[in-house]
């Protein structure tokens, strides 16, 4: 689409979360940024022009990458015997 996407390779993703229960709220929040949705190049504008099925496939999963291995400082760690 002629847009630079700042991303990491899929192999770097350590956690994917299904956020389907919040997809409608997430989409409403995106639409609240009307000036961004109206523009062609920002991500909200690109999402608004996609078919609903394609858009839903994108916004219903969140991907995260842990930058450091192991528990982060302050993480609660539960040890089991």
CSV table of N, CA, C and O in Angstrom, one decimal:
chain,number,residue,atom,x,y,z
A,1,UNK,N,0.8,-1.2,0.0
A,1,UNK,CA,0.0,0.0,0.0
A,1,UNK,C,0.9,1.3,0.0
A,1,UNK,O,0.4,2.3,0.2
A,2,UNK,N,2.2,1.1,-0.2
A,2,UNK,CA,3.0,2.2,-0.2
A,2,UNK,C,3.3,2.9,1.1
A,2,UNK,O,3.7,4.0,1.2
A,3,UNK,N,3.1,2.1,2.2
A,3,UNK,CA,3.3,2.6,3.6
A,3,UNK,C,4.4,1.8,4.2
A,3,UNK,O,4.4,0.6,4.2
A,4,UNK,N,5.3,2.5,4.9
A,4,UNK,CA,6.3,1.9,5.7
A,4,UNK,C,5.7,1.4,7.0
A,4,UNK,O,5.0,2.1,7.6
A,5,UNK,N,5.9,0.1,7.3
A,5,UNK,CA,5.4,-0.4,8.5
A,5,UNK,C,6.5,-0.7,9.4
A,5,UNK,O,7.5,-1.4,9.0
A,6,UNK,N,6.5,-0.2,10.6
A,6,UNK,CA,7.5,-0.5,11.6
A,6,UNK,C,7.1,-1.7,12.4
A,6,UNK,O,6.1,-1.7,13.1
A,7,UNK,N,7.7,-2.8,12.1
A,7,UNK,CA,7.3,-4.1,12.7
A,7,UNK,C,8.6,-4.9,13.0
A,7,UNK,O,9.7,-4.6,12.6
A,8,UNK,N,8.4,-6.1,13.6
A,8,UNK,CA,9.4,-7.0,13.8
A,8,UNK,C,9.0,-8.3,13.1
A,8,UNK,O,7.8,-8.5,12.8
A,9,UNK,N,10.0,-9.2,12.8
A,9,UNK,CA,9.6,-10.5,12.2
A,9,UNK,C,8.7,-11.2,13.1
A,9,UNK,O,8.7,-11.1,14.3
A,10,UNK,N,7.8,-12.0,12.5
A,10,UNK,CA,6.8,-12.8,13.2
A,10,UNK,C,7.5,-13.7,14.3
A,10,UNK,O,7.0,-14.0,15.3
A,11,UNK,N,8.7,-14.1,13.9
A,11,UNK,CA,9.4,-15.0,14.8
A,11,UNK,C,9.8,-14.3,16.2
A,11,UNK,O,10.1,-15.0,17.1
A,12,UNK,N,9.8,-13.0,16.2
A,12,UNK,CA,10.1,-12.3,17.4
A,12,UNK,C,8.9,-12.2,18.4
A,12,UNK,O,9.0,-11.9,19.6
A,13,UNK,N,7.7,-12.5,17.9
A,13,UNK,CA,6.5,-12.4,18.7
A,13,UNK,C,6.5,-13.5,19.8
A,13,UNK,O,6.6,-14.6,19.5
A,14,UNK,N,6.4,-13.0,21.0
A,14,UNK,CA,6.4,-14.0,22.1
A,14,UNK,C,5.0,-14.3,22.6
A,14,UNK,O,4.7,-15.3,23.3
A,15,UNK,N,4.0,-13.4,22.4
A,15,UNK,CA,2.7,-13.6,22.9
A,15,UNK,C,1.7,-13.0,21.9
A,15,UNK,O,1.9,-11.9,21.4
A,16,UNK,N,0.6,-13.7,21.6
A,16,UNK,CA,-0.5,-13.2,20.8
A,16,UNK,C,-1.8,-13.4,21.6
A,16,UNK,O,-2.0,-14.4,22.3
A,17,UNK,N,-2.6,-12.3,21.7
A,17,UNK,CA,-3.8,-12.3,22.5
A,17,UNK,C,-5.0,-12.1,21.6
A,17,UNK,O,-5.0,-11.1,20.9
A,18,UNK,N,-6.0,-13.0,21.8
A,18,UNK,CA,-7.2,-12.8,21.0
A,18,UNK,C,-8.1,-11.8,21.8
A,18,UNK,O,-8.5,-12.0,22.9
A,19,UNK,N,-8.3,-10.6,21.2
A,19,UNK,CA,-9.0,-9.6,21.8
A,19,UNK,C,-10.4,-9.4,21.2
A,19,UNK,O,-11.0,-8.3,21.2
A,20,UNK,N,-10.9,-10.5,20.6
A,20,UNK,CA,-12.2,-10.4,19.9
A,20,UNK,C,-13.3,-9.9,20.8
A,20,UNK,O,-14.1,-9.0,20.3
A,21,UNK,N,-13.4,-10.2,22.1
A,21,UNK,CA,-14.5,-9.6,22.9
A,21,UNK,C,-14.4,-8.1,23.0
A,21,UNK,O,-15.4,-7.4,23.3
A,22,UNK,N,-13.3,-7.5,22.7
A,22,UNK,CA,-13.1,-6.0,22.7
A,22,UNK,C,-13.0,-5.4,21.4
A,22,UNK,O,-12.7,-4.2,21.2
A,23,UNK,N,-13.2,-6.2,20.3
A,23,UNK,CA,-13.0,-5.7,18.9
A,23,UNK,C,-13.9,-4.5,18.6
A,23,UNK,O,-13.4,-3.5,18.0
A,24,UNK,N,-15.1,-4.6,19.0
A,24,UNK,CA,-16.1,-3.5,18.7
A,24,UNK,C,-15.6,-2.2,19.4
A,24,UNK,O,-15.7,-1.1,18.8
A,25,UNK,N,-15.2,-2.3,20.7
A,25,UNK,CA,-14.7,-1.1,21.4
A,25,UNK,C,-13.5,-0.6,20.8
A,25,UNK,O,-13.3,0.6,20.7
A,26,UNK,N,-12.6,-1.5,20.3
A,26,UNK,CA,-11.3,-1.1,19.7
A,26,UNK,C,-11.6,-0.3,18.4
A,26,UNK,O,-11.0,0.7,18.1
A,27,UNK,N,-12.5,-0.9,17.6
A,27,UNK,CA,-12.9,-0.2,16.4
A,27,UNK,C,-13.5,1.2,16.6
A,27,UNK,O,-13.2,2.1,15.9
A,28,UNK,N,-14.4,1.2,17.6
A,28,UNK,CA,-15.0,2.5,18.0
A,28,UNK,C,-14.0,3.5,18.4
A,28,UNK,O,-14.1,4.7,18.0
A,29,UNK,N,-13.0,3.1,19.1
A,29,UNK,CA,-11.9,4.0,19.5
A,29,UNK,C,-11.1,4.5,18.3
A,29,UNK,O,-10.7,5.7,18.2
A,30,UNK,N,-10.8,3.6,17.4
A,30,UNK,CA,-10.1,4.0,16.1
A,30,UNK,C,-11.0,5.0,15.4
A,30,UNK,O,-10.5,6.0,14.9
A,31,UNK,N,-12.3,4.8,15.2
A,31,UNK,CA,-13.2,5.7,14.5
A,31,UNK,C,-13.3,7.0,15.2
A,31,UNK,O,-13.6,8.0,14.5
A,32,UNK,N,-13.0,7.1,16.5
A,32,UNK,CA,-13.1,8.4,17.2
A,32,UNK,C,-12.1,9.4,16.7
A,32,UNK,O,-12.2,10.6,16.9
A,33,UNK,N,-11.0,8.9,16.1
A,33,UNK,CA,-10.0,9.7,15.5
A,33,UNK,C,-10.4,10.1,14.1
A,33,UNK,O,-9.7,9.6,13.1
A,34,UNK,N,-11.4,10.8,13.9
A,34,UNK,CA,-12.0,11.1,12.6
A,34,UNK,C,-11.0,11.6,11.6
A,34,UNK,O,-11.1,11.2,10.4
A,35,UNK,N,-10.2,12.6,12.0
A,35,UNK,CA,-9.2,13.1,11.0
A,35,UNK,C,-8.2,12.1,10.5
A,35,UNK,O,-7.8,12.2,9.4
A,36,UNK,N,-7.9,11.2,11.4
A,36,UNK,CA,-7.0,10.1,11.0
A,36,UNK,C,-7.7,9.1,10.0
A,36,UNK,O,-7.1,8.6,9.1
A,37,UNK,N,-8.9,8.8,10.4
A,37,UNK,CA,-9.7,7.8,9.5
A,37,UNK,C,-9.9,8.4,8.2
A,37,UNK,O,-9.9,7.7,7.1
A,38,UNK,N,-10.1,9.7,8.1
A,38,UNK,CA,-10.4,10.4,6.8
A,38,UNK,C,-9.2,10.5,5.9
A,38,UNK,O,-9.3,10.5,4.7
A,39,UNK,N,-8.0,10.4,6.5
A,39,UNK,CA,-6.8,10.5,5.7
A,39,UNK,C,-6.4,9.1,5.1
A,39,UNK,O,-6.7,8.1,5.6
A,40,UNK,N,-5.8,9.2,4.0
A,40,UNK,CA,-5.5,7.9,3.2
A,40,UNK,C,-4.3,7.1,3.8
A,40,UNK,O,-4.4,5.9,3.9
A,41,UNK,N,-3.3,7.8,4.3
A,41,UNK,CA,-2.1,7.0,4.7
A,41,UNK,C,-2.0,6.5,6.2
A,41,UNK,O,-1.4,5.5,6.4
A,42,UNK,N,-2.6,7.2,7.2
A,42,UNK,CA,-2.4,6.7,8.5
A,42,UNK,C,-3.2,5.4,8.6
A,42,UNK,O,-4.1,5.1,7.9
A,43,UNK,N,-2.7,4.5,9.6
A,43,UNK,CA,-3.3,3.2,9.7
A,43,UNK,C,-4.8,3.2,9.9
A,43,UNK,O,-5.5,2.4,9.3
A,44,UNK,N,-5.4,4.2,10.7
A,44,UNK,CA,-6.9,4.2,10.8
A,44,UNK,C,-7.6,4.4,9.5
A,44,UNK,O,-8.6,3.7,9.2
A,45,UNK,N,-7.0,5.2,8.6
A,45,UNK,CA,-7.6,5.4,7.3
A,45,UNK,C,-7.5,4.1,6.4
A,45,UNK,O,-8.4,3.8,5.7
A,46,UNK,N,-6.4,3.4,6.5
A,46,UNK,CA,-6.2,2.2,5.8
A,46,UNK,C,-7.2,1.1,6.3
A,46,UNK,O,-7.8,0.5,5.5
A,47,UNK,N,-7.3,1.0,7.6
A,47,UNK,CA,-8.2,0.0,8.2
A,47,UNK,C,-9.7,0.4,7.7
A,47,UNK,O,-10.5,-0.5,7.5
A,48,UNK,N,-10.0,1.6,7.7
A,48,UNK,CA,-11.4,2.0,7.4
A,48,UNK,C,-11.7,1.7,5.9
A,48,UNK,O,-12.9,1.4,5.6
A,49,UNK,N,-10.8,1.6,5.1
A,49,UNK,CA,-11.0,1.3,3.7
A,49,UNK,C,-11.0,-0.2,3.4
A,49,UNK,O,-11.3,-0.7,2.3
A,50,UNK,N,-10.6,-1.0,4.3
A,50,UNK,CA,-10.6,-2.5,4.2
A,50,UNK,C,-12.0,-3.1,4.3
A,50,UNK,O,-12.8,-2.5,4.9
A,51,UNK,N,-12.1,-4.2,3.7
A,51,UNK,CA,-13.4,-5.0,3.8
A,51,UNK,C,-13.5,-5.4,5.3
A,51,UNK,O,-12.5,-5.6,6.0
A,52,UNK,N,-14.7,-5.4,5.8
A,52,UNK,CA,-14.9,-5.7,7.3
A,52,UNK,C,-14.2,-7.0,7.7
A,52,UNK,O,-13.6,-7.0,8.8
A,53,UNK,N,-14.3,-8.0,6.9
A,53,UNK,CA,-13.7,-9.3,7.3
A,53,UNK,C,-12.2,-9.2,7.4
A,53,UNK,O,-11.6,-9.7,8.4
A,54,UNK,N,-11.6,-8.4,6.5
A,54,UNK,CA,-10.1,-8.2,6.6
A,54,UNK,C,-9.7,-7.4,7.8
A,54,UNK,O,-8.8,-7.7,8.5
A,55,UNK,N,-10.5,-6.3,8.0
A,55,UNK,CA,-10.2,-5.4,9.1
A,55,UNK,C,-10.4,-6.2,10.5
A,55,UNK,O,-9.5,-6.1,11.3
A,56,UNK,N,-11.4,-7.0,10.6
A,56,UNK,CA,-11.6,-7.7,11.8
A,56,UNK,C,-10.5,-8.7,12.1
A,56,UNK,O,-10.1,-8.9,13.2
A,57,UNK,N,-10.0,-9.3,11.0
A,57,UNK,CA,-8.9,-10.3,11.2
A,57,UNK,C,-7.7,-9.6,11.7
A,57,UNK,O,-6.9,-10.1,12.6
A,58,UNK,N,-7.5,-8.3,11.4
A,58,UNK,CA,-6.3,-7.6,11.8
A,58,UNK,C,-6.5,-7.1,13.3
A,58,UNK,O,-5.6,-7.2,14.1
A,59,UNK,N,-7.7,-6.5,13.6
A,59,UNK,CA,-7.8,-5.9,14.9
A,59,UNK,C,-8.2,-6.8,16.0
A,59,UNK,O,-8.2,-6.4,17.2
A,60,UNK,N,-8.5,-8.1,15.7
A,60,UNK,CA,-8.9,-9.0,16.8
A,60,UNK,C,-7.8,-9.8,17.4
A,60,UNK,O,-8.0,-10.6,18.3
A,61,UNK,N,-6.6,-9.5,17.0
A,61,UNK,CA,-5.4,-10.1,17.7
A,61,UNK,C,-4.4,-9.1,17.9
A,61,UNK,O,-4.0,-8.3,17.1
A,62,UNK,N,-3.9,-9.1,19.2
A,62,UNK,CA,-2.8,-8.2,19.6
A,62,UNK,C,-1.5,-9.1,19.7
A,62,UNK,O,-1.6,-10.2,20.2
A,63,UNK,N,-0.4,-8.6,19.2
A,63,UNK,CA,0.9,-9.3,19.2
A,63,UNK,C,1.9,-8.5,20.1
A,63,UNK,O,2.0,-7.3,20.0
A,64,UNK,N,2.6,-9.2,20.9
A,64,UNK,CA,3.6,-8.6,21.8
A,64,UNK,C,4.9,-9.3,21.7
A,64,UNK,O,5.0,-10.5,21.5
A,65,UNK,N,6.0,-8.5,21.9
A,65,UNK,CA,7.3,-9.1,21.9
A,65,UNK,C,8.0,-8.7,23.2
A,65,UNK,O,8.1,-7.5,23.6
A,66,UNK,N,8.5,-9.7,24.0
A,66,UNK,CA,9.2,-9.5,25.2
A,66,UNK,C,10.6,-9.1,24.8
A,66,UNK,O,11.3,-9.8,24.1
A,67,UNK,N,11.1,-8.0,25.3
A,67,UNK,CA,12.4,-7.5,24.9
A,67,UNK,C,13.5,-8.2,25.7
A,67,UNK,O,14.7,-8.2,25.3
A,68,UNK,N,13.2,-8.7,26.9
A,68,UNK,CA,14.3,-9.3,27.7
A,68,UNK,C,13.8,-10.7,28.1
A,68,UNK,O,12.6,-10.9,28.3
A,69,UNK,N,14.6,-11.7,28.1
A,69,UNK,CA,14.2,-13.0,28.5
A,69,UNK,C,13.9,-13.1,30.0
A,69,UNK,O,14.5,-12.4,30.8
A,70,UNK,N,13.1,-14.1,30.4
A,70,UNK,CA,12.8,-14.3,31.7
A,70,UNK,C,11.8,-13.3,32.3
A,70,UNK,O,11.4,-12.4,31.7
A,71,UNK,N,11.5,-13.5,33.6
A,71,UNK,CA,10.6,-12.5,34.3
A,71,UNK,C,11.3,-11.1,34.3
A,71,UNK,O,12.5,-11.0,34.5
A,72,UNK,N,10.5,-10.1,34.1
A,72,UNK,CA,10.9,-8.7,34.2
A,72,UNK,C,11.0,-8.3,35.7
A,72,UNK,O,10.3,-8.9,36.5
A,73,UNK,N,11.8,-7.4,36.0
A,73,UNK,CA,11.9,-6.9,37.3
A,73,UNK,C,10.5,-6.4,37.8
A,73,UNK,O,9.8,-5.7,37.1
A,74,UNK,N,10.1,-6.9,39.0
A,74,UNK,CA,8.8,-6.6,39.5
A,74,UNK,C,7.7,-7.6,39.1
A,74,UNK,O,6.6,-7.5,39.7
A,75,UNK,N,8.0,-8.5,38.2
A,75,UNK,CA,7.0,-9.5,37.9
A,75,UNK,C,6.7,-10.4,39.1
A,75,UNK,O,7.7,-10.7,39.8
A,76,UNK,N,5.5,-10.8,39.2
A,76,UNK,CA,5.2,-11.8,40.2
A,76,UNK,C,5.4,-13.2,39.7
A,76,UNK,O,4.9,-13.5,38.6
A,77,UNK,N,6.2,-13.9,40.3
A,77,UNK,CA,6.6,-15.3,39.9
A,77,UNK,C,6.0,-16.3,40.9
A,77,UNK,O,6.2,-16.2,42.1
A,78,UNK,N,5.2,-17.2,40.3
A,78,UNK,CA,4.6,-18.2,41.2
A,78,UNK,C,5.4,-19.5,41.0
A,78,UNK,O,5.5,-20.0,39.9
A,79,UNK,N,6.0,-20.0,42.1
A,79,UNK,CA,6.7,-21.3,42.0
A,79,UNK,C,5.8,-22.4,42.5
A,79,UNK,O,5.1,-22.3,43.4
A,80,UNK,N,5.8,-23.5,41.7
A,80,UNK,CA,5.0,-24.7,42.1
A,80,UNK,C,6.0,-25.8,42.4
A,80,UNK,O,7.0,-26.0,41.8
A,81,UNK,N,5.6,-26.6,43.3
A,81,UNK,CA,6.4,-27.8,43.7
A,81,UNK,C,6.0,-29.0,42.9
A,81,UNK,O,5.0,-29.1,42.4
